[in-house]
Amino acid sequence: MSFFKKVLSSVGIGGAKVDTVLSQKSVRIGEDLEGVVNIVGGNVEQTISRIEVELKTEYLKEIDDSKVRCTANLLRLVVARDLVIAPNERKQIPFGFTVPKHTPVSMSRRNVWVETELEIPLALDPEDRDYIDVRPSRVMDVVLDAVINVLGFRLREVECEAGHLRGGHGEFTQEFEFVPQSAFRGKLDELEITFLPSDDGIMIYMQVDRRVRGLKSFLQEAAGLDESYLRVGISEYDASQGSNHVARMLEDVISRYC
């Protein structure tokens, strides 16, 4: 084994390569995601100290009056340690994990990915990134259907932003911004919703922005008092009753502040 090959391997030339293949590209929150890490040896024998599979996303954070995109780790899984791979050898390492409840939904774009990294001493660590489509949990699905298709709100924007709800996880929250089209048209300017998983369903945090009507409402808006912050729990049982049932629950709460 030549010294030249060793040097090249240490700077990432002719070293081991990694390619992760997922069992599916679309998965629902709370479901299992499986895959295989394929490793192909390079020009020299190498010891891989650790192979990690991570589930990651990104969120917006305001820094010095500018919004920058930051990366957050949702889950980290070590699938192998101290693995020796010979030149041109091929290895497959299967893995699987449950998509965490706090994973953001891919509503507007693919913002969640699986990243695989090989930790190799004295070498550039090879990595592989695979984007996945994350669908809402079944309870969230019913709530979104109730808001959009029953109450008639239009989804305007979905974004992950820096912030933390009590009882939440991590350094960001995913906000769903809706515009009323039918039931609350003329009463609300917008409705913002954030989901927080609970033991028996989800807790919904809502920001209700009332539309200006008359001098009193104008003065309230000018003073920033036209927004109300509400929360309502939707259990697995509530969701099992269907979108119309959940829509009535939400409508009852929102109507008190219009």
mmCIF file of C-alpha atoms in Angstrom, residues 20-26 32-36 95:
data_model
loop_
_atom_site.group_PDB
_atom_site.id
_atom_site.type_symbol
_atom_site.label_atom_id
_atom_site.label_comp_id
_atom_site.label_asym_id
_atom_site.label_seq_id
_atom_site.Cartn_x
_atom_site.Cartn_y
_atom_site.Cartn_z
ATOM 1 C CA THR A 20 -28.151 5.814 1.417
ATOM 2 C CA VAL A 21 -31.249 4.306 -0.169
ATOM 3 C CA LEU A 22 -34.572 4.897 1.608
ATOM 4 C CA SER A 23 -37.464 2.441 1.486
ATOM 5 C CA GLN A 24 -39.826 5.307 0.620
ATOM 6 C CA LYS A 25 -39.570 9.011 -0.187
ATOM 7 C CA SER A 26 -42.850 9.908 1.515
ATOM 8 C CA ASP A 32 -41.428 4.143 10.482
ATOM 9 C CA LEU A 33 -38.826 5.023 7.858
ATOM 10 C CA GLU A 34 -36.329 2.364 6.802
ATOM 11 C CA GLY A 35 -33.295 2.387 4.585
ATOM 12 C CA VAL A 36 -29.910 0.910 3.759
ATOM 13 C CA PHE A 95 -31.481 0.999 9.621
#
